[in-house]
Amino acid sequence: MPVPTGARRTTLAAGTALALALVLAPAAGADATAPAGDRGSLVLVGGGLEADNTQVFGEIVKRAGGASARIGVITAASVPASQDPHAADPATCGNSECNGAYYAGLFERHGAADAQWIPVDLDHIANSDSDEVVRQVNSMTGFFFGGGDQYRYVTTLLHGSAHTDSKVLAAIRAKLATGAVVAGSSAGAQIAAGADMVTGGDSYEGLRDGSSPGYFDDPSRLGYLPAGGFGFLRSGLIDTHTGASGREGRALRLAADTGHDRVYALDENTALVVEAPRTPHERLRVLGPRGVAVMDLRRARTGRTSSGAWSLTGARYDYLTDGDRYDPARRHVLPEAGRRPLAAPAPPVPANPDVFHSAANPAGVPYSFLRTARALAASATQRTATATTFENGPRFTVTFGKDPGPTAWTTDGATARTVTGLRIAVTPE
């Protein structure tokens, strides 16, 4: 069984911030061989993928060919066997090879004809340019990137500061371009991002201190890699474990700092399915028990108080759940068929003194931000609601506002599932 990938605190790299060469923007021409768009699809999971999630595993297998699917499993984000004290014990091991075997077994149990570990990790970096491993990749119809530390994917499958593809990554990229499915969970989803891939950080510290390029020993410090990940999805930044770890604040701050106008914030055990990524026909759908937030910053504005504290106004927040679709070109949410607007008399939105589920609050509640958003969206009478950070110095207030029209969508007629058209402002006290 692999080590958990949904842990709340993970130091993404040992040592101090990476050398500047590793955080510079991509070298000119580094992506010159990448196709203009992809005929394949992505299935990106926000971490915490449960072994019995037949929806998500089944979707990956179906897109890889169903009963004839051949899945290549890449787990280079895990520690290698040489760093795993339990490597010899199949019951407790948590290294890349062990995790690769675990996921391969899961895919076969979920209907794939074959699933194999692709032997690239920190113990086998040379394999990323092995013609034999490229032949193995070319025999696959789909790929799955496991969780762990996305920096290990950078160091094993990309070439240094030039950020160019290894032979194995180039082969996976070519398979995606011609119709294969590429999936990933946690770090395996995060590495699909393009420029300014997040490397770590917490919401409060990110709002207070801003973001910096690099990977840091302090897991609360908001870091990012300007050169990005593999660039499979470029229509927005990607974040993972969002609601469980209260990462909405860090996602907003990183996007604002780096000039991105959209974030796909993925929740656990749930997938964002992307058709035709990086083409004008790109379409997204949510699959699983939780959801995906789309944060739109096109009309967002940032500012500073007299004391220098950061603020943001004008962001839009949509939360899509199972079956909902999203058109990134039109920025349009299409709720799942049968879902209808919900607006009912309701008590005032409950107070929320820990909107980003702080690790410093032992009584904190996961999905805190979402709870306030849904409560406001479902109210027929309340137009705004506020919530605050657990920390102060400064304390940040998040103001939720409703756009005209339906904002909550329901399946059962009583509870809000999907949320559309909320406005978000973040201001320091």
CSV table of C-alpha atoms in Angstrom, one decimal:
chain,number,residue,atom,x,y,z
A,1,MET,CA,0.0,0.0,0.0
A,2,PRO,CA,1.5,3.4,-0.9
A,3,VAL,CA,2.3,6.1,1.6
A,4,PRO,CA,-0.6,8.5,2.0
A,5,THR,CA,-0.5,11.4,-0.5
A,6,GLY,CA,-3.1,13.5,1.2
A,7,ALA,CA,-1.2,14.4,4.3
A,8,ARG,CA,-1.8,18.0,5.4
A,9,ARG,CA,1.9,19.0,5.8
A,10,THR,CA,4.5,17.8,3.3
A,11,THR,CA,7.9,19.4,2.9
A,12,LEU,CA,8.3,19.4,-0.9
A,13,ALA,CA,12.1,19.4,-1.0
A,14,ALA,CA,14.9,19.1,1.6
A,15,GLY,CA,17.4,21.9,2.0
A,16,THR,CA,16.9,25.6,1.3
A,17,ALA,CA,15.3,27.1,-1.8
A,18,LEU,CA,16.5,25.5,-5.0
A,19,ALA,CA,19.3,27.1,-6.9
A,20,LEU,CA,18.1,29.9,-9.2
A,21,ALA,CA,18.8,27.9,-12.2
A,22,LEU,CA,16.0,25.6,-11.3
A,23,VAL,CA,13.4,28.3,-10.8
A,24,LEU,CA,14.0,30.5,-13.8
A,25,ALA,CA,11.4,30.8,-16.6
A,26,PRO,CA,11.7,28.1,-19.3
A,27,ALA,CA,14.5,28.6,-21.7
A,28,ALA,CA,13.6,30.0,-25.1
A,29,GLY,CA,12.5,27.1,-27.4
A,30,ALA,CA,12.4,24.6,-24.5
A,31,ASP,CA,8.9,23.5,-25.5
A,32,ALA,CA,9.4,23.8,-29.3
A,33,THR,CA,8.7,20.2,-29.9
A,34,ALA,CA,5.5,20.1,-28.0
A,35,PRO,CA,2.4,19.7,-30.1
A,36,ALA,CA,0.0,22.6,-30.6
A,37,GLY,CA,-2.8,20.6,-28.9
A,38,ASP,CA,-3.7,17.1,-27.8
A,39,ARG,CA,-6.2,14.6,-29.1
A,40,GLY,CA,-6.0,12.7,-25.8
A,41,SER,CA,-7.4,13.5,-22.4
A,42,LEU,CA,-6.4,14.2,-18.8
A,43,VAL,CA,-7.9,12.8,-15.6
A,44,LEU,CA,-6.5,14.9,-12.8
A,45,VAL,CA,-7.4,13.9,-9.2
A,46,GLY,CA,-7.0,16.3,-6.2
A,47,GLY,CA,-5.2,13.6,-4.1
A,48,GLY,CA,-6.6,11.0,-1.6
A,49,LEU,CA,-7.7,8.7,-4.4
A,50,GLU,CA,-9.5,5.8,-2.7
A,51,ALA,CA,-8.9,2.3,-4.0
A,52,ASP,CA,-12.6,1.7,-4.4
A,53,ASN,CA,-13.3,4.8,-6.4
A,54,THR,CA,-14.8,2.9,-9.4
A,55,GLN,CA,-15.8,6.2,-11.1
A,56,VAL,CA,-12.3,7.6,-11.4
A,57,PHE,CA,-10.4,4.3,-12.0
A,58,GLY,CA,-13.1,3.2,-14.4
A,59,GLU,CA,-12.9,6.5,-16.3
A,60,ILE,CA,-9.1,6.1,-16.8
A,61,VAL,CA,-9.4,2.5,-17.9
A,62,LYS,CA,-12.3,3.3,-20.3
A,63,ARG,CA,-10.3,6.1,-21.9
A,64,ALA,CA,-7.2,3.9,-22.2
A,65,GLY,CA,-9.2,1.3,-24.1
A,66,GLY,CA,-11.4,-0.5,-21.6
A,67,ALA,CA,-10.8,-4.3,-21.5
A,68,SER,CA,-7.7,-3.8,-23.7
A,69,ALA,CA,-6.3,-0.9,-21.7
A,70,ARG,CA,-2.5,-1.0,-20.9
A,71,ILE,CA,-1.6,1.5,-18.2
A,72,GLY,CA,1.9,2.8,-17.5
A,73,VAL,CA,2.3,3.8,-13.9
A,74,ILE,CA,4.8,6.5,-13.0
A,75,THR,CA,5.6,6.9,-9.3
A,76,ALA,CA,8.9,8.9,-9.5
A,77,ALA,CA,7.3,11.4,-7.0
A,78,SER,CA,7.7,8.8,-4.3
A,79,VAL,CA,11.0,8.1,-2.4
A,80,PRO,CA,13.2,5.5,-4.2
A,81,ALA,CA,13.8,2.1,-2.6
A,82,SER,CA,17.2,3.2,-1.5
A,83,GLN,CA,15.6,5.8,0.9
A,84,ASP,CA,12.8,3.6,2.2
A,85,PRO,CA,13.7,1.8,5.4
A,86,HIS,CA,10.8,-0.6,4.8
A,87,ALA,CA,11.7,-1.4,1.2
A,88,ALA,CA,11.9,-5.2,1.9
A,89,ASP,CA,8.5,-5.4,3.5
A,90,PRO,CA,5.6,-5.4,0.9
A,91,ALA,CA,3.2,-4.7,3.8
A,92,THR,CA,4.8,-1.4,4.9
A,93,CYS,CA,6.9,-0.2,2.0
A,94,GLY,CA,6.2,3.2,0.5
A,95,ASN,CA,8.8,3.6,-2.2
A,96,SER,CA,8.3,4.3,-5.9
A,97,GLU,CA,8.6,0.6,-7.0
A,98,CYS,CA,6.3,-0.6,-4.2
A,99,ASN,CA,3.7,2.2,-5.0
A,100,GLY,CA,4.0,1.4,-8.7
A,101,ALA,CA,3.1,-2.2,-8.0
A,102,TYR,CA,0.2,-1.1,-5.8
A,103,TYR,CA,-1.3,1.1,-8.5
A,104,ALA,CA,-0.7,-1.4,-11.2
A,105,GLY,CA,-2.7,-4.0,-9.2
A,106,LEU,CA,-5.5,-1.5,-8.7
A,107,PHE,CA,-5.8,-0.7,-12.4
A,108,GLU,CA,-5.9,-4.4,-13.2
A,109,ARG,CA,-8.6,-4.9,-10.6
A,110,HIS,CA,-10.6,-2.1,-12.1
A,111,GLY,CA,-10.5,-3.8,-15.5
A,112,ALA,CA,-7.3,-2.9,-17.4
A,113,ALA,CA,-5.8,-5.7,-19.4
A,114,ASP,CA,-2.3,-4.9,-18.1
A,115,ALA,CA,-0.7,-2.2,-15.9
A,116,GLN,CA,3.1,-1.8,-15.4
A,117,TRP,CA,5.4,0.3,-13.4
A,118,ILE,CA,7.6,2.6,-15.6
A,119,PRO,CA,11.0,2.2,-13.9
A,120,VAL,CA,12.0,5.9,-13.6
A,121,ASP,CA,12.7,7.3,-10.1
A,122,LEU,CA,15.6,8.9,-8.2
A,123,ASP,CA,17.4,5.5,-8.2
A,124,HIS,CA,16.9,5.1,-12.0
A,125,ILE,CA,17.2,8.6,-13.4
A,126,ALA,CA,19.1,7.3,-16.4
A,127,ASN,CA,16.1,5.3,-17.4
A,128,SER,CA,14.3,8.5,-18.4
A,129,ASP,CA,16.4,8.5,-21.5
A,130,SER,CA,16.5,4.7,-22.0
A,131,ASP,CA,15.3,3.5,-25.4
A,132,GLU,CA,14.0,0.3,-23.8
A,133,VAL,CA,11.8,2.3,-21.4
A,134,VAL,CA,10.6,4.4,-24.3
A,135,ARG,CA,9.5,1.2,-26.0
A,136,GLN,CA,7.6,0.2,-22.9
A,137,VAL,CA,5.9,3.6,-22.9
A,138,ASN,CA,5.0,3.3,-26.5
A,139,SER,CA,3.2,0.0,-25.8
A,140,MET,CA,0.9,1.7,-23.3
A,141,THR,CA,-2.5,3.2,-24.0
A,142,GLY,CA,-2.7,5.3,-20.8
A,143,PHE,CA,-0.6,6.7,-18.0
A,144,PHE,CA,-1.0,7.4,-14.3
A,145,PHE,CA,1.3,9.6,-12.3
A,146,GLY,CA,1.2,8.9,-8.5
A,147,GLY,CA,1.5,11.3,-5.6
A,148,GLY,CA,4.4,12.4,-3.4
A,149,ASP,CA,6.7,15.3,-4.2
A,150,GLN,CA,6.3,16.9,-7.7
A,151,TYR,CA,9.9,18.2,-7.6
A,152,ARG,CA,11.0,14.5,-8.0
A,153,TYR,CA,9.1,14.5,-11.3
A,154,VAL,CA,11.0,17.6,-12.3
A,155,THR,CA,14.3,16.1,-11.5
A,156,THR,CA,13.7,12.7,-13.0
A,157,LEU,CA,11.8,13.5,-16.2
A,158,LEU,CA,13.0,16.9,-17.2
A,159,HIS,CA,16.5,18.0,-18.1
A,160,GLY,CA,17.8,20.6,-15.6
A,161,SER,CA,17.3,24.3,-15.9
A,162,ALA,CA,16.6,24.0,-19.7
A,163,HIS,CA,13.4,22.2,-18.6
A,164,THR,CA,13.4,20.0,-21.7
A,165,ASP,CA,11.8,16.6,-22.0
A,166,SER,CA,13.6,13.4,-21.3
A,167,LYS,CA,13.0,10.7,-23.9
A,168,VAL,CA,10.4,9.0,-21.7
A,169,LEU,CA,8.5,12.3,-21.1
A,170,ALA,CA,8.6,13.1,-24.8
A,171,ALA,CA,7.1,9.7,-25.6
A,172,ILE,CA,4.3,10.2,-23.0
A,173,ARG,CA,3.7,13.7,-24.5
A,174,ALA,CA,3.5,12.2,-28.0
A,175,LYS,CA,1.1,9.5,-26.8
A,176,LEU,CA,-1.2,12.2,-25.3
A,177,ALA,CA,-1.1,14.1,-28.5
A,178,THR,CA,-2.3,11.1,-30.5
A,179,GLY,CA,-5.1,10.1,-28.2
A,180,ALA,CA,-3.8,8.5,-25.0
A,181,VAL,CA,-5.2,9.3,-21.5
A,182,VAL,CA,-2.8,10.8,-18.9
A,183,ALA,CA,-4.0,10.7,-15.3
A,184,GLY,CA,-2.5,11.7,-12.0
A,185,SER,CA,-3.3,12.2,-8.3
A,186,SER,CA,-2.0,14.9,-5.9
A,187,ALA,CA,1.6,15.6,-7.1
A,188,GLY,CA,0.7,13.5,-10.2
A,189,ALA,CA,-2.0,16.0,-11.0
A,190,GLN,CA,0.0,19.1,-10.0
A,191,ILE,CA,2.9,18.2,-12.4
A,192,ALA,CA,0.4,18.6,-15.3
A,193,ALA,CA,0.5,22.3,-14.7
A,194,GLY,CA,2.3,24.8,-16.9
A,195,ALA,CA,4.2,27.9,-15.8
A,196,ASP,CA,4.2,28.9,-12.1
A,197,MET,CA,3.4,25.4,-10.7
A,198,VAL,CA,2.8,25.7,-6.9
A,199,THR,CA,5.4,23.9,-4.8
A,200,GLY,CA,4.0,24.4,-1.3
A,201,GLY,CA,2.5,26.8,1.2
A,202,ASP,CA,-0.5,27.6,3.4
A,203,SER,CA,-3.2,30.1,2.8
A,204,TYR,CA,-2.7,32.5,5.7
A,205,GLU,CA,1.1,32.7,5.3
A,206,GLY,CA,0.6,33.1,1.5
A,207,LEU,CA,-1.9,36.0,1.9
A,208,ARG,CA,0.3,37.7,4.5
A,209,ASP,CA,3.7,37.2,2.9
A,210,GLY,CA,3.1,36.6,-0.8
A,211,SER,CA,4.7,34.0,-3.0
A,212,SER,CA,8.3,33.3,-3.9
A,213,PRO,CA,9.9,31.2,-6.6
A,214,GLY,CA,11.5,28.0,-5.3
A,215,TYR,CA,10.9,25.1,-2.9
A,216,PHE,CA,11.3,25.7,0.8
A,217,ASP,CA,12.0,23.9,4.0
A,218,ASP,CA,9.1,25.8,5.6
A,219,PRO,CA,6.0,24.0,4.3
A,220,SER,CA,3.8,27.1,5.1
A,221,ARG,CA,5.8,29.3,2.7
A,222,LEU,CA,4.0,29.8,-0.6
A,223,GLY,CA,6.4,28.8,-3.3
A,224,TYR,CA,6.2,28.1,-7.0
A,225,LEU,CA,8.3,27.0,-10.0
A,226,PRO,CA,8.2,29.6,-12.8
A,227,ALA,CA,9.3,27.1,-15.4
A,228,GLY,CA,6.3,25.0,-14.3
A,229,GLY,CA,5.5,21.3,-14.6
A,230,PHE,CA,4.9,19.3,-17.8
A,231,GLY,CA,2.4,21.8,-19.3
A,232,PHE,CA,-0.3,19.2,-20.1
A,233,LEU,CA,-3.0,21.7,-18.9
A,234,ARG,CA,-2.4,25.4,-19.4
A,235,SER,CA,-5.8,27.1,-19.3
A,236,GLY,CA,-5.3,27.7,-15.5
A,237,LEU,CA,-3.1,27.0,-12.5
A,238,ILE,CA,-3.7,23.7,-10.7
A,239,ASP,CA,-4.0,23.2,-6.9
A,240,THR,CA,-4.8,20.0,-5.1
A,241,HIS,CA,-6.1,18.8,-1.7
A,242,THR,CA,-7.9,22.2,-1.8
A,243,GLY,CA,-10.8,22.0,0.6
A,244,ALA,CA,-9.3,19.4,2.9
A,245,SER,CA,-6.2,21.6,3.5
A,246,GLY,CA,-7.8,25.0,3.1
A,247,ARG,CA,-5.8,26.1,0.1
A,248,GLU,CA,-8.2,28.5,-1.5
A,249,GLY,CA,-6.3,31.5,-0.1
A,250,ARG,CA,-3.0,30.4,-1.4
A,251,ALA,CA,-4.5,29.6,-4.8
A,252,LEU,CA,-5.9,33.2,-5.1
A,253,ARG,CA,-2.6,34.8,-4.0
A,254,LEU,CA,-0.4,32.7,-6.3
A,255,ALA,CA,-2.6,33.4,-9.3
A,256,ALA,CA,-2.7,37.2,-8.5
A,257,ASP,CA,1.1,37.3,-7.9
A,258,THR,CA,2.0,35.5,-11.1
A,259,GLY,CA,-0.6,37.0,-13.5
A,260,HIS,CA,-2.8,34.0,-14.0
A,261,ASP,CA,-6.5,34.6,-14.3
A,262,ARG,CA,-7.8,31.2,-13.5
A,263,VAL,CA,-7.2,28.4,-11.0
A,264,TYR,CA,-8.6,24.8,-11.0
A,265,ALA,CA,-8.7,23.9,-7.3
A,266,LEU,CA,-9.2,20.1,-7.0
A,267,ASP,CA,-10.7,18.4,-4.0
A,268,GLU,CA,-9.7,14.9,-2.8
A,269,ASN,CA,-10.9,11.6,-4.4
A,270,THR,CA,-12.4,13.6,-7.3
A,271,ALA,CA,-11.2,14.1,-10.8
A,272,LEU,CA,-11.2,16.9,-13.3
A,273,VAL,CA,-11.6,15.2,-16.7
A,274,VAL,CA,-10.1,17.3,-19.6
A,275,GLU,CA,-11.0,16.6,-23.2
A,276,ALA,CA,-8.6,17.9,-26.0
A,277,PRO,CA,-6.3,19.8,-23.6
A,278,ARG,CA,-4.5,22.8,-25.0
A,279,THR,CA,-6.8,23.1,-28.0
A,280,PRO,CA,-9.7,25.5,-28.8
A,281,HIS,CA,-12.0,22.6,-28.1
A,282,GLU,CA,-10.8,21.9,-24.6
A,283,ARG,CA,-13.7,20.9,-22.3
A,284,LEU,CA,-13.8,19.9,-18.6
A,285,ARG,CA,-16.0,17.7,-16.5
A,286,VAL,CA,-16.0,16.8,-12.8
A,287,LEU,CA,-16.2,13.2,-11.7
A,288,GLY,CA,-16.4,11.9,-8.1
A,289,PRO,CA,-17.9,12.5,-4.7
A,290,ARG,CA,-16.5,16.0,-4.0
A,291,GLY,CA,-15.8,18.8,-6.5
A,292,VAL,CA,-13.5,21.2,-8.2
A,293,ALA,CA,-13.5,25.0,-7.7
A,294,VAL,CA,-12.8,27.3,-10.6
A,295,MET,CA,-11.4,30.7,-9.4
A,296,ASP,CA,-11.7,33.3,-12.1
A,297,LEU,CA,-9.5,36.4,-11.6
A,298,ARG,CA,-10.1,38.3,-14.9
A,299,ARG,CA,-11.8,41.2,-13.0
A,300,ALA,CA,-9.8,40.8,-9.8
A,301,ARG,CA,-7.9,43.8,-8.4
A,302,THR,CA,-5.2,43.7,-5.8
A,303,GLY,CA,-4.2,46.5,-3.4
A,304,ARG,CA,-2.3,47.4,-0.2
A,305,THR,CA,-3.3,49.0,3.0
A,306,SER,CA,-1.3,51.8,4.6
A,307,SER,CA,0.5,49.2,6.6
A,308,GLY,CA,1.4,47.3,3.4
A,309,ALA,CA,-1.1,44.4,3.9
A,310,TRP,CA,-2.4,42.7,0.7
A,311,SER,CA,-6.0,42.7,-0.5
A,312,LEU,CA,-8.0,41.3,-3.4
A,313,THR,CA,-11.4,42.1,-4.8
A,314,GLY,CA,-13.4,41.0,-7.8
A,315,ALA,CA,-12.5,37.3,-8.0
A,316,ARG,CA,-15.3,34.9,-9.1
A,317,TYR,CA,-15.8,31.5,-7.5
A,318,ASP,CA,-17.7,28.5,-9.0
A,319,TYR,CA,-17.7,25.0,-7.5
A,320,LEU,CA,-18.5,22.1,-9.8
A,321,THR,CA,-19.6,18.7,-8.6
A,322,ASP,CA,-20.1,15.3,-10.2
A,323,GLY,CA,-21.3,15.6,-13.8
A,324,ASP,CA,-20.9,19.3,-14.1
A,325,ARG,CA,-19.1,20.6,-17.2
A,326,TYR,CA,-17.0,23.7,-17.8
A,327,ASP,CA,-16.1,25.4,-21.1
A,328,PRO,CA,-12.8,27.3,-20.5
A,329,ALA,CA,-13.0,29.3,-23.7
A,330,ARG,CA,-16.4,30.8,-22.7
A,331,ARG,CA,-15.8,30.4,-19.0
A,332,HIS,CA,-19.2,28.9,-18.7
A,333,VAL,CA,-20.4,26.3,-16.1
A,334,LEU,CA,-23.1,23.8,-17.3
A,335,PRO,CA,-24.6,22.1,-14.2
A,336,GLU,CA,-25.2,18.4,-14.6
A,337,ALA,CA,-28.5,17.5,-16.3
A,338,GLY,CA,-31.3,17.3,-13.7
A,339,ARG,CA,-29.7,19.7,-11.3
A,340,ARG,CA,-31.9,22.7,-10.7
A,341,PRO,CA,-31.6,26.0,-8.9
A,342,LEU,CA,-32.0,26.1,-5.2
A,343,ALA,CA,-33.0,29.2,-3.2
A,344,ALA,CA,-34.9,28.7,0.1
A,345,PRO,CA,-35.6,30.6,3.3
A,346,ALA,CA,-32.7,29.8,5.5
A,347,PRO,CA,-31.1,31.0,8.7
A,348,PRO,CA,-28.2,33.5,8.5
A,349,VAL,CA,-25.0,32.0,7.1
A,350,PRO,CA,-23.1,30.7,10.2
A,351,ALA,CA,-20.1,32.5,11.5
A,352,ASN,CA,-16.8,31.1,10.2
A,353,PRO,CA,-13.7,32.1,12.2
A,354,ASP,CA,-11.4,29.7,10.3
A,355,VAL,CA,-12.1,30.1,6.6
A,356,PHE,CA,-8.9,28.3,5.5
A,357,HIS,CA,-8.9,25.4,7.9
A,358,SER,CA,-5.7,26.5,9.7
A,359,ALA,CA,-3.3,23.8,10.9
A,360,ALA,CA,-3.0,25.9,14.0
A,361,ASN,CA,-6.6,25.3,15.0
A,362,PRO,CA,-7.2,21.9,16.6
A,363,ALA,CA,-10.9,22.4,16.2
A,364,GLY,CA,-10.8,23.4,12.6
A,365,VAL,CA,-13.1,21.9,10.0
A,366,PRO,CA,-12.1,20.8,6.5
A,367,TYR,CA,-13.9,22.3,3.6
A,368,SER,CA,-14.6,25.4,5.6
A,369,PHE,CA,-14.5,27.8,2.7
A,370,LEU,CA,-16.9,25.7,0.7
A,371,ARG,CA,-19.3,25.4,3.6
A,372,THR,CA,-19.7,29.2,3.8
A,373,ALA,CA,-20.0,29.5,0.0
A,374,ARG,CA,-22.7,26.9,-0.2
A,375,ALA,CA,-24.6,28.3,2.7
A,376,LEU,CA,-24.7,31.8,1.1
A,377,ALA,CA,-25.5,30.4,-2.4
A,378,ALA,CA,-28.5,28.5,-1.1
A,379,SER,CA,-30.0,31.5,0.8
A,380,ALA,CA,-33.0,33.2,-0.8
A,381,THR,CA,-32.5,36.4,1.3
A,382,GLN,CA,-28.8,36.9,2.2
A,383,ARG,CA,-26.6,38.5,-0.5
A,384,THR,CA,-23.3,38.6,1.3
A,385,ALA,CA,-21.5,36.7,4.0
A,386,THR,CA,-18.1,37.1,5.7
A,387,ALA,CA,-15.6,34.7,7.2
A,388,THR,CA,-12.2,35.3,8.7
A,389,THR,CA,-8.8,33.6,9.1
A,390,PHE,CA,-8.0,31.9,12.4
A,391,GLU,CA,-4.7,33.8,12.5
A,392,ASN,CA,-4.4,37.5,13.0
A,393,GLY,CA,-1.6,40.0,12.6
A,394,PRO,CA,-3.3,40.8,10.3
A,395,ARG,CA,-6.5,38.9,10.3
A,396,PHE,CA,-8.0,38.5,6.8
A,397,THR,CA,-11.7,38.7,6.1
A,398,VAL,CA,-13.1,36.9,3.2
A,399,THR,CA,-16.3,38.4,1.8
A,400,PHE,CA,-18.6,36.2,-0.3
A,401,GLY,CA,-21.1,38.0,-2.6
A,402,LYS,CA,-23.8,36.7,-5.0
A,403,ASP,CA,-24.1,37.6,-8.6
A,404,PRO,CA,-27.6,38.0,-10.0
A,405,GLY,CA,-29.3,34.8,-11.0
A,406,PRO,CA,-29.1,31.3,-9.6
A,407,THR,CA,-26.0,30.6,-7.5
A,408,ALA,CA,-26.9,27.2,-5.9
A,409,TRP,CA,-27.8,24.0,-7.8
A,410,THR,CA,-29.4,21.0,-6.2
A,411,THR,CA,-30.2,17.4,-7.0
A,412,ASP,CA,-32.4,16.5,-4.1
A,413,GLY,CA,-34.2,19.9,-3.8
A,414,ALA,CA,-32.9,20.6,-0.3
A,415,THR,CA,-29.1,20.8,-0.3
A,416,ALA,CA,-26.7,22.9,-2.4
A,417,ARG,CA,-24.2,20.9,-4.5
A,418,THR,CA,-22.9,23.1,-7.3
A,419,VAL,CA,-22.2,26.8,-6.7
A,420,THR,CA,-22.0,29.4,-9.5
A,421,GLY,CA,-21.4,33.1,-9.6
A,422,LEU,CA,-20.1,34.0,-6.2
A,423,ARG,CA,-17.8,37.0,-5.8
A,424,ILE,CA,-14.8,36.8,-3.5
A,425,ALA,CA,-12.9,39.6,-1.8
A,426,VAL,CA,-10.0,39.2,0.7
A,427,THR,CA,-9.2,42.2,3.0
A,428,PRO,CA,-6.9,42.6,6.0
A,429,GLU,CA,-8.2,44.0,9.3
